[in-house]
Every structure is written in structure tokens, then in C-alpha cells.
Tab-separated table of C-alpha atoms in Angstrom:
chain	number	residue	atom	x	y	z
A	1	UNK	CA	0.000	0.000	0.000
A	2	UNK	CA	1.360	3.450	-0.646
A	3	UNK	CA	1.652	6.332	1.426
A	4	UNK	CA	-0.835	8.014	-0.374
A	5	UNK	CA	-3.592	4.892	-0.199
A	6	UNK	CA	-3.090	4.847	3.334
A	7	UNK	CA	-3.377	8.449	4.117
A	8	UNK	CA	-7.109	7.713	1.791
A	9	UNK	CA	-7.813	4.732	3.801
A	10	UNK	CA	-7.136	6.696	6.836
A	11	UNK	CA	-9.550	9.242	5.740
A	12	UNK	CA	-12.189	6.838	5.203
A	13	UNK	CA	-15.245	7.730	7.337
A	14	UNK	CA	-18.702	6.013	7.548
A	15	UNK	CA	-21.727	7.494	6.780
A	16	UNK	CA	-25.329	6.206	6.995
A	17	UNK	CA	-28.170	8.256	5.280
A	18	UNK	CA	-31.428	7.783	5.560
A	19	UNK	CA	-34.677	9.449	3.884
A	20	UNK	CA	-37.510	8.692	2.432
A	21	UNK	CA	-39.394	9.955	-1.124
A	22	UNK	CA	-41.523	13.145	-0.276
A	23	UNK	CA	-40.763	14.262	-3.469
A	24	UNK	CA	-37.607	16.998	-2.659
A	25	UNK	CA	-36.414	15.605	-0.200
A	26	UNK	CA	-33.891	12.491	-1.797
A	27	UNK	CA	-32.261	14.725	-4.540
A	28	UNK	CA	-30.614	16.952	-2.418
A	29	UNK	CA	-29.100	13.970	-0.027
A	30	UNK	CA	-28.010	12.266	-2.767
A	31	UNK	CA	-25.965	15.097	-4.225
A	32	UNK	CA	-24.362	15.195	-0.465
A	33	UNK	CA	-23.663	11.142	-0.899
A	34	UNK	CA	-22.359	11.727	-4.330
A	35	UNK	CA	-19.613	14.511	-3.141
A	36	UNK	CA	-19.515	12.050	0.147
A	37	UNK	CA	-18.204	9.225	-2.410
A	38	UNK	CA	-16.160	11.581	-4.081
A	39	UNK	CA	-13.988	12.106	-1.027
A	40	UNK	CA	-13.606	8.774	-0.467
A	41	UNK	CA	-15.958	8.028	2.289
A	42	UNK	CA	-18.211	5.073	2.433
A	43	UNK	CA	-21.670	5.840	1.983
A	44	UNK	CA	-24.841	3.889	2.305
A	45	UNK	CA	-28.910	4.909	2.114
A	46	UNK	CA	-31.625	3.815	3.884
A	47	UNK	CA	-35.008	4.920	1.812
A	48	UNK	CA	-38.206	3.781	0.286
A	49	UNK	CA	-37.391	0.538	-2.028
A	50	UNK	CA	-38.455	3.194	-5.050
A	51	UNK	CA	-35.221	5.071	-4.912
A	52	UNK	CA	-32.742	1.940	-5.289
A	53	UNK	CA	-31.790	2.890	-8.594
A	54	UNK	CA	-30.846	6.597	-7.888
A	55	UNK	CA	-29.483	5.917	-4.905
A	56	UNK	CA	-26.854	3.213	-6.299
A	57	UNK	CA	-26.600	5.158	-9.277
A	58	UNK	CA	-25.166	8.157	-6.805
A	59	UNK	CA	-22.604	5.173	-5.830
A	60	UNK	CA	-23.873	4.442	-2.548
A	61	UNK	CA	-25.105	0.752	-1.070
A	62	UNK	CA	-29.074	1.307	-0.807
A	63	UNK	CA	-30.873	-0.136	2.497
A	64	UNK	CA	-34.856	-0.100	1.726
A	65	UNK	CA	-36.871	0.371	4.942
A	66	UNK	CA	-38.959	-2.914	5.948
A	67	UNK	CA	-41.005	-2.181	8.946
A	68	UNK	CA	-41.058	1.849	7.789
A	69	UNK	CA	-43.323	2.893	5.101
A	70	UNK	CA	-41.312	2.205	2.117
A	71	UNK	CA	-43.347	3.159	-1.628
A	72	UNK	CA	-42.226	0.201	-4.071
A	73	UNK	CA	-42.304	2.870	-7.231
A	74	UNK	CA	-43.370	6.705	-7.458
A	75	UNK	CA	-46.632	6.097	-9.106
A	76	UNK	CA	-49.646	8.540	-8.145
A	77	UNK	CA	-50.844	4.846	-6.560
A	78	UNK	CA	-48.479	4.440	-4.285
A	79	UNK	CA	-48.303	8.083	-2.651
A	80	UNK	CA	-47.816	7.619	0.920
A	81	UNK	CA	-48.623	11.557	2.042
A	82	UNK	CA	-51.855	12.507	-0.014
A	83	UNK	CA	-52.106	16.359	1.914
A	84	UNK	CA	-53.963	17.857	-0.787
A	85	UNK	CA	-57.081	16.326	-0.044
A	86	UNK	CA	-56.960	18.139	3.485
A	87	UNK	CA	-57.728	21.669	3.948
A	88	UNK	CA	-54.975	24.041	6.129
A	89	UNK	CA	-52.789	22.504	9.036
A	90	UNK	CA	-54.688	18.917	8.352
A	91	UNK	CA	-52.885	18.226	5.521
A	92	UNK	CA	-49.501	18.574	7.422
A	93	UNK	CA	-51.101	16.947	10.176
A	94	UNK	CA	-51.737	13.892	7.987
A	95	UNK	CA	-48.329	13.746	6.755
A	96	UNK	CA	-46.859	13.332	10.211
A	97	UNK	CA	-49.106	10.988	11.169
A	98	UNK	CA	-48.286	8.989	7.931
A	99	UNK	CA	-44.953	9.405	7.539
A	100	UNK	CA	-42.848	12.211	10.059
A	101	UNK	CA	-44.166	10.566	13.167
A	102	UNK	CA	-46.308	8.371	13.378
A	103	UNK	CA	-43.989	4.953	12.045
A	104	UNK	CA	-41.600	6.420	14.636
A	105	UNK	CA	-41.272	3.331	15.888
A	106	UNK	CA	-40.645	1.166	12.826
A	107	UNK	CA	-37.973	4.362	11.749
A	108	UNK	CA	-36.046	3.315	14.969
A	109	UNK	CA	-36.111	-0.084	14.928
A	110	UNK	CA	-35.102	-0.133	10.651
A	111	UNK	CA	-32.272	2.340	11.793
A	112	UNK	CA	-31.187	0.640	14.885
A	113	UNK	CA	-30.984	-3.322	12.882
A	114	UNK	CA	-29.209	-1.623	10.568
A	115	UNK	CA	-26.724	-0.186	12.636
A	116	UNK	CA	-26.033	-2.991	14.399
A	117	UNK	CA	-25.732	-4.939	10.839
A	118	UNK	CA	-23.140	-2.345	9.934
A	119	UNK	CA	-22.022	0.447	12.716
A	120	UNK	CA	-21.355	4.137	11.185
A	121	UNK	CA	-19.665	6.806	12.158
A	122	UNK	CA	-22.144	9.592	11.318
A	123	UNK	CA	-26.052	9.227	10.493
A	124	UNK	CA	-27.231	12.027	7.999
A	125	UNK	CA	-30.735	12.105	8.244
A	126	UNK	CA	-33.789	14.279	7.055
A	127	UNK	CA	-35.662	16.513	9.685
A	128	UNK	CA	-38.406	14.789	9.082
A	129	UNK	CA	-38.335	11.597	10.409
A	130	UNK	CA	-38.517	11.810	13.985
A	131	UNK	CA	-37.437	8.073	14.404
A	132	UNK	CA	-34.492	7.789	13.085
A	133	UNK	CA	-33.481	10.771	15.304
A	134	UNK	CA	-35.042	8.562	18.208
A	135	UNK	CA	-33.467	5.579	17.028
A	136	UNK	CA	-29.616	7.517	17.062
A	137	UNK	CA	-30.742	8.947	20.588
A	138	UNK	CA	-31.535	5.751	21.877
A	139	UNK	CA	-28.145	4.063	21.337
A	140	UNK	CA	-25.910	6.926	21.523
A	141	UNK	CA	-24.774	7.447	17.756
A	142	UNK	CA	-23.971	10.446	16.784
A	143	UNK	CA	-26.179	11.960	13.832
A	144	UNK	CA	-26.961	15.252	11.971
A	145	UNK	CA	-30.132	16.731	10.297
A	146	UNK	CA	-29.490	17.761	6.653
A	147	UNK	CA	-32.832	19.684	5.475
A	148	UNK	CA	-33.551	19.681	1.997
A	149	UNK	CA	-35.467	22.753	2.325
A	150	UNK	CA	-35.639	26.001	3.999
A	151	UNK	CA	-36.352	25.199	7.827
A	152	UNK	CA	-39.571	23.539	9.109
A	153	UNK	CA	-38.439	23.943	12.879
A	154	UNK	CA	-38.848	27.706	13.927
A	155	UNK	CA	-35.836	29.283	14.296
A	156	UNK	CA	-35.447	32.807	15.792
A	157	UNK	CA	-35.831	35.747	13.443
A	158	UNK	CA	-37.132	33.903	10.484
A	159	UNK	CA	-40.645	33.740	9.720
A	160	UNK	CA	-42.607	30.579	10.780
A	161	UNK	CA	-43.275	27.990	8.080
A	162	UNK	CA	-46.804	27.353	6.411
A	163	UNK	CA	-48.634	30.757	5.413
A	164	UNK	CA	-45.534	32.575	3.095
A	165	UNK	CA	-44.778	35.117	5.332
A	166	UNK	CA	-42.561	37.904	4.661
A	167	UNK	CA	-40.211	39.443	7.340
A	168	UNK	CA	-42.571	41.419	9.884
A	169	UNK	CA	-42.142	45.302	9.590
A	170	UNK	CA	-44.311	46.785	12.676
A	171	UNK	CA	-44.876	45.181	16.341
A	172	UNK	CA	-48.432	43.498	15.143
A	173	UNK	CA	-46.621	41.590	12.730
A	174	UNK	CA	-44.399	40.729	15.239
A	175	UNK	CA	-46.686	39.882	17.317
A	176	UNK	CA	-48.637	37.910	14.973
A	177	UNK	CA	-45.459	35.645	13.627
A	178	UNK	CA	-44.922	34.948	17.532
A	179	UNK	CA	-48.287	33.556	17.490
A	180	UNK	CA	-47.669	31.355	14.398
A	181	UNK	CA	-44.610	30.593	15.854
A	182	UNK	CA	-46.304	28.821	18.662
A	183	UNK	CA	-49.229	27.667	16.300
A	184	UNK	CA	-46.307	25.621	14.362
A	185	UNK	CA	-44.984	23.867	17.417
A	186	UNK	CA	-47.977	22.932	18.500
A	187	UNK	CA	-48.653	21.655	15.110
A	188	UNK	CA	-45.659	18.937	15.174
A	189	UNK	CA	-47.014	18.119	18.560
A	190	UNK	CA	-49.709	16.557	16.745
A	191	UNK	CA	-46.871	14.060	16.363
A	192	UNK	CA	-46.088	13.859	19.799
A	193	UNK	CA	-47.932	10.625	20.977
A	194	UNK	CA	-46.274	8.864	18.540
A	195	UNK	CA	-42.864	9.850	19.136
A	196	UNK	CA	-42.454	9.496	22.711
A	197	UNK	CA	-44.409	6.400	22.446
A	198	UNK	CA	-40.998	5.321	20.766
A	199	UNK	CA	-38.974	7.134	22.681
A	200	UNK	CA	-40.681	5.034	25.710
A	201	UNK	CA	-39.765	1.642	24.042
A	202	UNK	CA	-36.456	2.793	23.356
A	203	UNK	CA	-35.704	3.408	27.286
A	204	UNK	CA	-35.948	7.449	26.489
A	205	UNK	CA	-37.915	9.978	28.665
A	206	UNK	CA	-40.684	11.711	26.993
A	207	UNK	CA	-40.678	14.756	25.033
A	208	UNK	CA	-42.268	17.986	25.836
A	209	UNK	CA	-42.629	19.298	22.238
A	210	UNK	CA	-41.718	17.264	18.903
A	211	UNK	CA	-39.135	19.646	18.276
A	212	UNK	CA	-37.554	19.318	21.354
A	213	UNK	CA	-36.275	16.203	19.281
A	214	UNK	CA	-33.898	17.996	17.289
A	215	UNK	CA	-31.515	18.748	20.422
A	216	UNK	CA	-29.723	15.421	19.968
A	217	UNK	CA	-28.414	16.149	16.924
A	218	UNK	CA	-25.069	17.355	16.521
A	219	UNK	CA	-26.110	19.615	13.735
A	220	UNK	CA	-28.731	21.325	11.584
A	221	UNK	CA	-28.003	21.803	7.884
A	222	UNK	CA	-30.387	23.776	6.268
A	223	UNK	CA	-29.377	22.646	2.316
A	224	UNK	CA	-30.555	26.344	1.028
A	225	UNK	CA	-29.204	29.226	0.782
A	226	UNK	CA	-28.634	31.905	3.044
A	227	UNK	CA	-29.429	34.681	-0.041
A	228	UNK	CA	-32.671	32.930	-0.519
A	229	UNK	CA	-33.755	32.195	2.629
A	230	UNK	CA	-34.803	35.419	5.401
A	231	UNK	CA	-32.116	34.726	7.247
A	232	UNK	CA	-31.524	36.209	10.572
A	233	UNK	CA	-28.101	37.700	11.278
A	234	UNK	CA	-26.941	35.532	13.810
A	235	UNK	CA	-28.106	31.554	13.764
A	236	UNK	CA	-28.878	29.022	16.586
A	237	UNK	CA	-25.725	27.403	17.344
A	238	UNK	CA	-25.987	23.891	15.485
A	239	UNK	CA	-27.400	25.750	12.609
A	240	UNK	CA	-25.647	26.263	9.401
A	241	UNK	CA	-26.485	27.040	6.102
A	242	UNK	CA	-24.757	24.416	3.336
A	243	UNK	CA	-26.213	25.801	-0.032
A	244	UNK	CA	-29.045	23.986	-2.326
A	245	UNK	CA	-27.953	20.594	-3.337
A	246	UNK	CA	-28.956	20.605	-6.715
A	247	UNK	CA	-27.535	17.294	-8.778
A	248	UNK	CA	-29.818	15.838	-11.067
A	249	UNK	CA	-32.228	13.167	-10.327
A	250	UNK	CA	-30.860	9.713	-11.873
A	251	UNK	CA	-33.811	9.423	-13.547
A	252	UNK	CA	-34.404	12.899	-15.385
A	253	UNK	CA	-33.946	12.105	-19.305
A	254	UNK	CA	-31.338	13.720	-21.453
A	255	UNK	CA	-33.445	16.883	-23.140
A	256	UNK	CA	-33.427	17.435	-26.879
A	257	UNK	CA	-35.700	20.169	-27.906
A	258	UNK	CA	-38.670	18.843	-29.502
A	259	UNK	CA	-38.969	22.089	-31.833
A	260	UNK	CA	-37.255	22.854	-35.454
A	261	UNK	CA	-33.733	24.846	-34.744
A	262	UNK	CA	-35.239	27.986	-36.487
A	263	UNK	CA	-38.291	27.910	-34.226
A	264	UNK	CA	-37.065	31.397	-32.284
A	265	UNK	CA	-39.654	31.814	-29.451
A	266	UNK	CA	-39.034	32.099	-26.518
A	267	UNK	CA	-39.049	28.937	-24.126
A	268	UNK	CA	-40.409	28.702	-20.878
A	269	UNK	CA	-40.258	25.501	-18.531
A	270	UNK	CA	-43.476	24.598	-16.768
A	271	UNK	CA	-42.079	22.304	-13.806
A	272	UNK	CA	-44.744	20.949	-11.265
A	273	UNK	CA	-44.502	18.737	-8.357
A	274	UNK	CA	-42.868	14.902	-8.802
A	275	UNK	CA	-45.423	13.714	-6.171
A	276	UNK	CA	-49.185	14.264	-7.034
A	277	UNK	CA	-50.675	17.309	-5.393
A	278	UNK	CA	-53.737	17.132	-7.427
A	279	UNK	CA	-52.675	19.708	-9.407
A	280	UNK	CA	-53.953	18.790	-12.941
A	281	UNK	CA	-56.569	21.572	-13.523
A	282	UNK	CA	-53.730	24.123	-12.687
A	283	UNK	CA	-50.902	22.588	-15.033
A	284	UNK	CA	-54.510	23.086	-18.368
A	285	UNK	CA	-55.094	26.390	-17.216
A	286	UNK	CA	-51.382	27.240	-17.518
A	287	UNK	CA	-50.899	25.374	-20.669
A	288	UNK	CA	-54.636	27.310	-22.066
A	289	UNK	CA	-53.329	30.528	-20.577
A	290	UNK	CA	-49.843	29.984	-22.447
A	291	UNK	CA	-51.513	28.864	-25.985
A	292	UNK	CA	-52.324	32.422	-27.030
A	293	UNK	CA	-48.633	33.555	-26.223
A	294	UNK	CA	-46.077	33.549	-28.626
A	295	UNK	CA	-43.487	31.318	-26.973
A	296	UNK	CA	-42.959	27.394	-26.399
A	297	UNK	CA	-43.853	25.810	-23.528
A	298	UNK	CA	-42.377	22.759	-22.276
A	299	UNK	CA	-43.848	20.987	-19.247
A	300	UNK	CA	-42.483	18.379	-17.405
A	301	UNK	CA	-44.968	15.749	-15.802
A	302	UNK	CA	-42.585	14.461	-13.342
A	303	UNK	CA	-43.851	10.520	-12.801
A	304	UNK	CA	-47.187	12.440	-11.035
A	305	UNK	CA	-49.449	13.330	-13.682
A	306	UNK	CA	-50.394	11.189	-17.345
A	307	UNK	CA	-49.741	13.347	-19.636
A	308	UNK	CA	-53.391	11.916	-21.368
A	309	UNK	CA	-55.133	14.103	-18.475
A	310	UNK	CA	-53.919	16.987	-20.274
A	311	UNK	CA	-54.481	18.780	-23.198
A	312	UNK	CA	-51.523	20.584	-24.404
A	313	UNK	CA	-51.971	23.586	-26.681
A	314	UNK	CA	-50.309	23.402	-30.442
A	315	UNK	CA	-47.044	25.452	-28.528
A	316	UNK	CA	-46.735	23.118	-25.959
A	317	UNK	CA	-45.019	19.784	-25.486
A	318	UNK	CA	-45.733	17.542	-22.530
A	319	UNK	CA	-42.541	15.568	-21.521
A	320	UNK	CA	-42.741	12.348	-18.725
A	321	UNK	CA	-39.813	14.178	-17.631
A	322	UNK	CA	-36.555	15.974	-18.887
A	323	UNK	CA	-32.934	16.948	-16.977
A	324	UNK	CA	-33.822	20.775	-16.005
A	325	UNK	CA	-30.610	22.046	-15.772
A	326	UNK	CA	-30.384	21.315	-20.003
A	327	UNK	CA	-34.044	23.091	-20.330
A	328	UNK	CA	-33.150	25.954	-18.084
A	329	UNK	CA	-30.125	26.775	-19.627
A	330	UNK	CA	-32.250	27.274	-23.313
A	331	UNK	CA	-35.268	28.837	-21.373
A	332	UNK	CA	-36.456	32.144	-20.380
A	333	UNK	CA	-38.539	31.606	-17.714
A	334	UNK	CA	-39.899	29.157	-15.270
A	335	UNK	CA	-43.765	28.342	-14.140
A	336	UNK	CA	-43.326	26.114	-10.860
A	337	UNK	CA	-45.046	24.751	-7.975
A	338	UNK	CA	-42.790	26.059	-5.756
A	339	UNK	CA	-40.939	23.070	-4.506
A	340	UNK	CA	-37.903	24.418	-3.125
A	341	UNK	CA	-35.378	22.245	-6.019
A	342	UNK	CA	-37.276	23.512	-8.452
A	343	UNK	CA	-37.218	26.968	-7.074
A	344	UNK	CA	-33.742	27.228	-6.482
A	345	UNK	CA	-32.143	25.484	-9.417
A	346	UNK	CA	-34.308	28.035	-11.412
A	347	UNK	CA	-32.762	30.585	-9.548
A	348	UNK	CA	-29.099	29.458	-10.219
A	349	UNK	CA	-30.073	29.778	-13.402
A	350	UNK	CA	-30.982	33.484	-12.865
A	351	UNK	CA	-34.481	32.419	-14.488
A	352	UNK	CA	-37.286	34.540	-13.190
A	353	UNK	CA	-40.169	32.791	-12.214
A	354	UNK	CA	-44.238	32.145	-11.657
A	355	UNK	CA	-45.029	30.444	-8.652
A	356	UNK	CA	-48.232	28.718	-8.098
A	357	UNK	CA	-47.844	27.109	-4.828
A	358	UNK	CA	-50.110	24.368	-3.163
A	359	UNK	CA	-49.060	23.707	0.017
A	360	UNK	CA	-46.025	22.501	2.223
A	361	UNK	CA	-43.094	24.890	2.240
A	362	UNK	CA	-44.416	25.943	-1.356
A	363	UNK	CA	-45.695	28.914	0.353
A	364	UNK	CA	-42.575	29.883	1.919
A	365	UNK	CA	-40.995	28.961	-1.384
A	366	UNK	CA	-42.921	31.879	-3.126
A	367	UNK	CA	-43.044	34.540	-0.462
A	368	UNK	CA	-39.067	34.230	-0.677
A	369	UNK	CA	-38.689	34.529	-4.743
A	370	UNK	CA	-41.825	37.597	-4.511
A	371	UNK	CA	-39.650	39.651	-1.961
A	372	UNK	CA	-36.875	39.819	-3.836
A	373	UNK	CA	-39.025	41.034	-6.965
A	374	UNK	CA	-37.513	37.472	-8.744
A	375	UNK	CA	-41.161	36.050	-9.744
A	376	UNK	CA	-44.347	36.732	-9.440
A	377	UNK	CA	-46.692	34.440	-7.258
A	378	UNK	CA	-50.481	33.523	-7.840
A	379	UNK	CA	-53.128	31.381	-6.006
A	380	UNK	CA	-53.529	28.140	-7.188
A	381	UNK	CA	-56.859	28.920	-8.081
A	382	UNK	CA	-55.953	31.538	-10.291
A	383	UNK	CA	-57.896	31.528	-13.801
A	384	UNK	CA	-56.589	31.205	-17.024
A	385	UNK	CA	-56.629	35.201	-18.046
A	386	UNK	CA	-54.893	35.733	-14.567
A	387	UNK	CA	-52.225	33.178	-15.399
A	388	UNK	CA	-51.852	34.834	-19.161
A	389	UNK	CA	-51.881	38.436	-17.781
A	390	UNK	CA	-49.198	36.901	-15.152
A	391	UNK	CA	-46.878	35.606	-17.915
A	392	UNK	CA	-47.284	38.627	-20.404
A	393	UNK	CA	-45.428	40.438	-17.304
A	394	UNK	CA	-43.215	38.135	-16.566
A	395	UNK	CA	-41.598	37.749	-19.832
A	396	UNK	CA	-41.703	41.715	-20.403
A	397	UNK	CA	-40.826	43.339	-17.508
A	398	UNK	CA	-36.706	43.780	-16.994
A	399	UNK	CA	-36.967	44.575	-13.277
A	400	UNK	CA	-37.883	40.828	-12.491
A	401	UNK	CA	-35.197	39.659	-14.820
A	402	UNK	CA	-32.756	41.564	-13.423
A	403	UNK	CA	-33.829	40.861	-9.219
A	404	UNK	CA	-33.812	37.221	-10.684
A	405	UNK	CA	-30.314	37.359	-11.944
A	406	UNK	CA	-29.091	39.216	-8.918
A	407	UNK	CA	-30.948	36.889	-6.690
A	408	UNK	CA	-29.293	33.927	-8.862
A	409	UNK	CA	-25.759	35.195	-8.768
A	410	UNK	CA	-26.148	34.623	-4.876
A	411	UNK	CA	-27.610	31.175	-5.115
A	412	UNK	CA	-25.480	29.639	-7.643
A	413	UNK	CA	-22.709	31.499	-5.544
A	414	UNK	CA	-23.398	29.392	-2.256
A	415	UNK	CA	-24.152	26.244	-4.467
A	416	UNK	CA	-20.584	26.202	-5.998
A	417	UNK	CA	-18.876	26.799	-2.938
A	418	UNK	CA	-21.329	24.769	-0.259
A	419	UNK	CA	-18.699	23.782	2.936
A	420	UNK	CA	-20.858	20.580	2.922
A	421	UNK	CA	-18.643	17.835	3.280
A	422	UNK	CA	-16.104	19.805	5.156
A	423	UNK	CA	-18.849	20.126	8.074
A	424	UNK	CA	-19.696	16.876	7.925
A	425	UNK	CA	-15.973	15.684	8.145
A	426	UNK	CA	-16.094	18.270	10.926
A	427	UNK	CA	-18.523	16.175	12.948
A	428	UNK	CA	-17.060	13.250	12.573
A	429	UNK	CA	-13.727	14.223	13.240
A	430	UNK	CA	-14.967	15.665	16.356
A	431	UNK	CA	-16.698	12.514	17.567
A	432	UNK	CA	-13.051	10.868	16.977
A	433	UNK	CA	-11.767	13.158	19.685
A	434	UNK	CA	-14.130	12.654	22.020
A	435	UNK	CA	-13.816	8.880	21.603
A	436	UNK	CA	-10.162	9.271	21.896
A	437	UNK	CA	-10.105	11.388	24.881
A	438	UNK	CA	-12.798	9.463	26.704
A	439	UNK	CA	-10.708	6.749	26.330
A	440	UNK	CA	-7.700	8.856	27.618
């Protein structure tokens, strides 16, 4: 072995990641695996049996979840969180109870088998899943959060998830995001039950909030960017902002533009949610509202809508889906959901944008891009002639294009330099001290 293998070998760190498909949230990790991999480190990822072939295709040994939900492909069928048939906080409410909280239990005890199959050094997990945090709790292994989003937790100075707030300027709208504040913890308490229930039969005391769960962790990485997000000036200790992840999904299709090489009008991207939000009526009135505009519009279906319960105009072309880094780079505009990859690969693309969100952190999403003058934003149940008058501004006003590229330069700034992997090193390498001088 040379010195130069051995220094690798020395370097060599294990990490276990786990997840599960919510849409946004498995992208992101895996572009953390993938520059994990890169480094050297061994990597494995525990997630729903769907997302075995992205996750080995990153390079990393998949685990599928057996007594945690686990969706065996990413059909509308096999949706696990269906919020959009709930109205307000229910639909969140129904996603913990689904997924976030209430499997706590089978989270743990997937997490915990595993661990003991196969120890590692660090577990990378999403916010979400309040067992695995349990599970690393309960038998002392160190672990990390890595959100794939702006924050869901509160943290102090930014406004609370859920309604798209924008940063209060008087003392009622402080007042009132103090209120919402409390209204979202009391929301993941809806979770509570279910999570000390595990926490019981793991030999840990009970919570007195759900959030109160994230104190184990050795760190919260918030994969977004400080430019995009409201960011307060100074963060919660264990916080730390690591830029968007933003690799492409292993399954996104090489694009080739379905229109002649002369065709000169302008292109804009319509790119919807990869999990069904029942959100075909909005993607017809967007394609309608587009069909009297001189441009092309490509939309993307994402594996959550068949492209036979549309109707696309005679500019439009309806694609199962297509690598969006390729489309952005040829388009001039995107129409989006708001999911935050979506949101902020646009952005690194310095593409302004229409947001139409539906729920979740779409909200947030939107209220974020609108501040900064980057997009507009509409209610999903905006008309057709709304949606047209919407993208006869977008493509023609230069103050959006320019707050877009401004806003961009930022994003794709903290994307190409993201001290990811160096704070996840960080952690580990910091757990090897404490080992060593415990055993001092």
C-alpha cells in the first residue's frame, strides 16, 4: 500500500443516510452522498425501495426500509402523504401521522438493525423523520439533520413555516409571527404521541414538544441558501447554512428540444410537483393561458401526472420528464409549484419565475422569490386570463429579470462553494476526539 492509499484509507469515514421519497427531499441527499463518495468516504442509504436505482446510481449501497413505510415505485398509486385532499394545518397533520411521526417506531427499529448490521460513524438524516433521530438517541450514535429545504423547525428571526410570510415590519406583525410561531410547534405536537411512544420503548424519557427532538443532533443543515432564505443575522448554534444541493435526479432524461432549430420563441419551462398534489386543472389552465402567447412551452410531468389528463396547446409539449438544468439553460422563464429544487435550481439559473404554490413549504418557497421582486406568485386557483396576464409580465418586464439574476448570482454562488462535506468531516472528526479522549 502506498503512502498516499493509506493516508485515503485513513480518511475513510462512515456514513449512513437515511430518507424517504416526499418528493424533494432524496435529490438533495443524494448530491451530499455523491460529493460524500467523491472524497472517499463510504456511503450507504436507507429509503423507500423506489429510490434503489438513484441511490446506487449516486454510488452508494441502498438499504430499503422494511417495517417503515417504504413506496415500491413513485406512481400517483403508491403516494404515501396525499395532503392535498386536506384543507390548512390537516394536511400537514396527515403527513406526520403517515410518515414524520407516526412509524416512529418502525424508523427506529429499521435504523437501529441496521446499525447494528453495519455500525457508522455519522447518520445524515432528514428533519423529518422523527425516528431515526429517536433511534440515534436511543443508542448513543452520533447523527446530523441535513434539510432539503428552507427550515420547518422555527428558528429565531425567520418567519414561521406554512402561510408565506414575509419578514414582519411593525410590532403586530411581530406579534402575529410569535403567534404562528407557537401555532407551528404545536402543530408537530400533533406528532407527539407517537414519538415518545418510541422514545418510551427505546428506554428514552418523553418529550415535551416534537421539536424538542432535534436537540440530539449534533447539527442542523439547512441545504438552502442563506441569499434565498430570510435569514436572521446571527443563527442558533448547530445551525448552518450548506447551499441547495442541486444534482440531477438519476432518472431525469437527457433533453433534446422537440422544436425545429429555427423555431425562435421564446421557451419557458413549466415544472410541477414529482409527487401528485392534485394539481392537474392548474398545469390546463397554464398550458390554455400559455396557448395564445407567442413562446414554447415545455412541461415536465414528473412521474405524477399522465400526460393523457392533459391537453396541451399546439405550442406546448408535454414531456414524462426531462434533466432541467439542459431546459433551463435554453429557457427564459420558469412556471413552478414552488418546490424548493425547483425553485432554487431556477434561480441558479438566474431564471425569473411564476409560482403557483399548493401547500407545504411551497408557500414559503414563493413569499421568498416575490420579496426579492424574482417572480411573481399567484393562487392556485388563479384563472386562465390571470395566469396569461401573469406571464405577459413576466416575460416583459426587466426589473424581475434583473432581481432574478441578482438573486441567482447569490444562489449559484453558495451552491458552488457549499462547505458541505467539510462540516460533515467536521462532525465526525470531532466525535473521533471525544472517543479518543474518553478513552484517555
Amino acid at each position: 500500500m502506498t503512502q498516499a492509499e493509506a493516508a485515503r484509507r485513513f480518511r475513510m469515514k462512515s456514513f449512513l443516510f437515511a430518507t424517504w421519497e416526499g418528493g424533494g427531499t432524496v435529490a438533495p441527499m443524494l448530491t451530499v452522498v455523491r460529493k460524500l463518495l467523491h472524497h472517499g468516504h463510504r456511503v450507504r442509504v436507507m429509503s423507500d425501495a423506489c429510490n434503489r436505482f438513484e441511490c446506487e446510481a449516486a454510488g452508494a449501497t441502498f438499504v430499503p426500509w422494511t417495517r417503515a413505510p417504504s413506496r415500491p415505485d413513485r406512481t400517483p398509486a403508491s403516494e404515501t402523504v396525499s395532503d392535498w385532499a386536506y384543507e390548512g394545518a390537516a394536511g400537514l397533520q396527515h403527513a406526520i401521522d403517515v410518515v414524520w411521526a407516526g412509524p416512529a417506531l418502525a424508523y427506529a427499529q429499521d435504523v437501529i438493525a441496521e446499525l447494528e448490521r453495519e455500525p457508522a460513524e455519522l447518520v445524515v438524516t432528514s428533519e423529518m423523520l422523527f425516528g431515526v433521530a429517536i433511534a440515534c438517541e436511543a443508542v448513543g450514535q452520533p447523527f446530523c439533520y441535513l434539510a432539503a429545504n428552507i427550515s420547518l423547525f422555527p428558528i429565531p428571526g425567520v418567519p414561521p413555516m406554512g402561510p408565506g410570510l414575509a419578514p414582519p415590519r411593525t410590532e403586530a406583525e411581530v406579534a402575529l409571527h410569535a403567534e404562528m410561531r407557537d401555532g407551528v410547534v404545536a402543530l408537530f405536537d400533533h406528532g407527539l404521541p407517537a414519538i415518545n411512544t418510541a422514545r418510551l420503548h427505546l428506554g428514552l424519557p418523553p418529550l415535551d414538544h416534537a421539536i424538542d427532538q432535534a436537540e440530539a443532533a449534533q447539527a442542523v443543515l439547512l441545504a438552502t441558501a442563506r441569499a434565498f432564505d430570510f435569514a436572521p443575522e446571527t443563527l442558533p448554534a448547530k445551525v448552518r447554512y450548506v447551499g441547495p444541493q442541486l444534482d440531477e435526479p438519476a432518472w431525469a432524461q437527457t433533453w433534446v428540444s422537440p422544436w425545429p432549430p429555427g423555431d425562435d420563441r421564446p421557451l419557458v419551462l413549466v415544472a410541477f410537483s414529482t409527487t401528485f398534489q392534485n394539481h392537474t386543472a392548474v398545469l390546463q389552465r397554464v398550458i390554455d393561458a400559455a396557448g395564445e402567447l407567442p413562446l414554447r412551452l415545455l412541461v415536465t410531468l414528473g412521474g405524477s401526472i399522465d400526460a393523457d389528463a392533459l391537453r396541451p396547446a399546439d405550442n406546448c409539449r408535454l414531456a414524462a420528464n426531462a434533466a432541467h438544468d439542459a431546459v433551463m439553460r435554453a429557457s427564459v422563464a420558469v412556471v413552478t409549484h414552488g418546490g424548493h429544487g425547483t425553485v432554487t435550481r431556477a434561480l441558479a439559473h438566474r431564471r425569473p419565475m411564476l409560482v403557483i404554490p399548493h401547500g407545504r413549504d411551497q408557500n414559503d418557497n414563493a413569499a421568498r422569490v416575490a420579496a426579492r421582486g424574482a417572480g411573481l406568485r399567484l393562487d392556485p386557483t388563479a384563472s386562465t386570463s390571470e395566469i396569461r396576464m401573469a406571464l405577459r409580465r413576466l416575460l416583459s418586464d426587466p426589473t424581475i429579470a434583473e432581481a432574478a439574476r441578482t438573486l441567482g448570482n447569490a444562489v449559484a454562488m453558495e451552491r458552488e462553494t457549499s462547505p458541505v462535506v467539510e462540516l460533515l468531516e467536521g462532525l465526525v472528526l470531532a466525535n473521533d476526539r471525544t472517543d479518543l479522549c474518553l478513552a484517555g
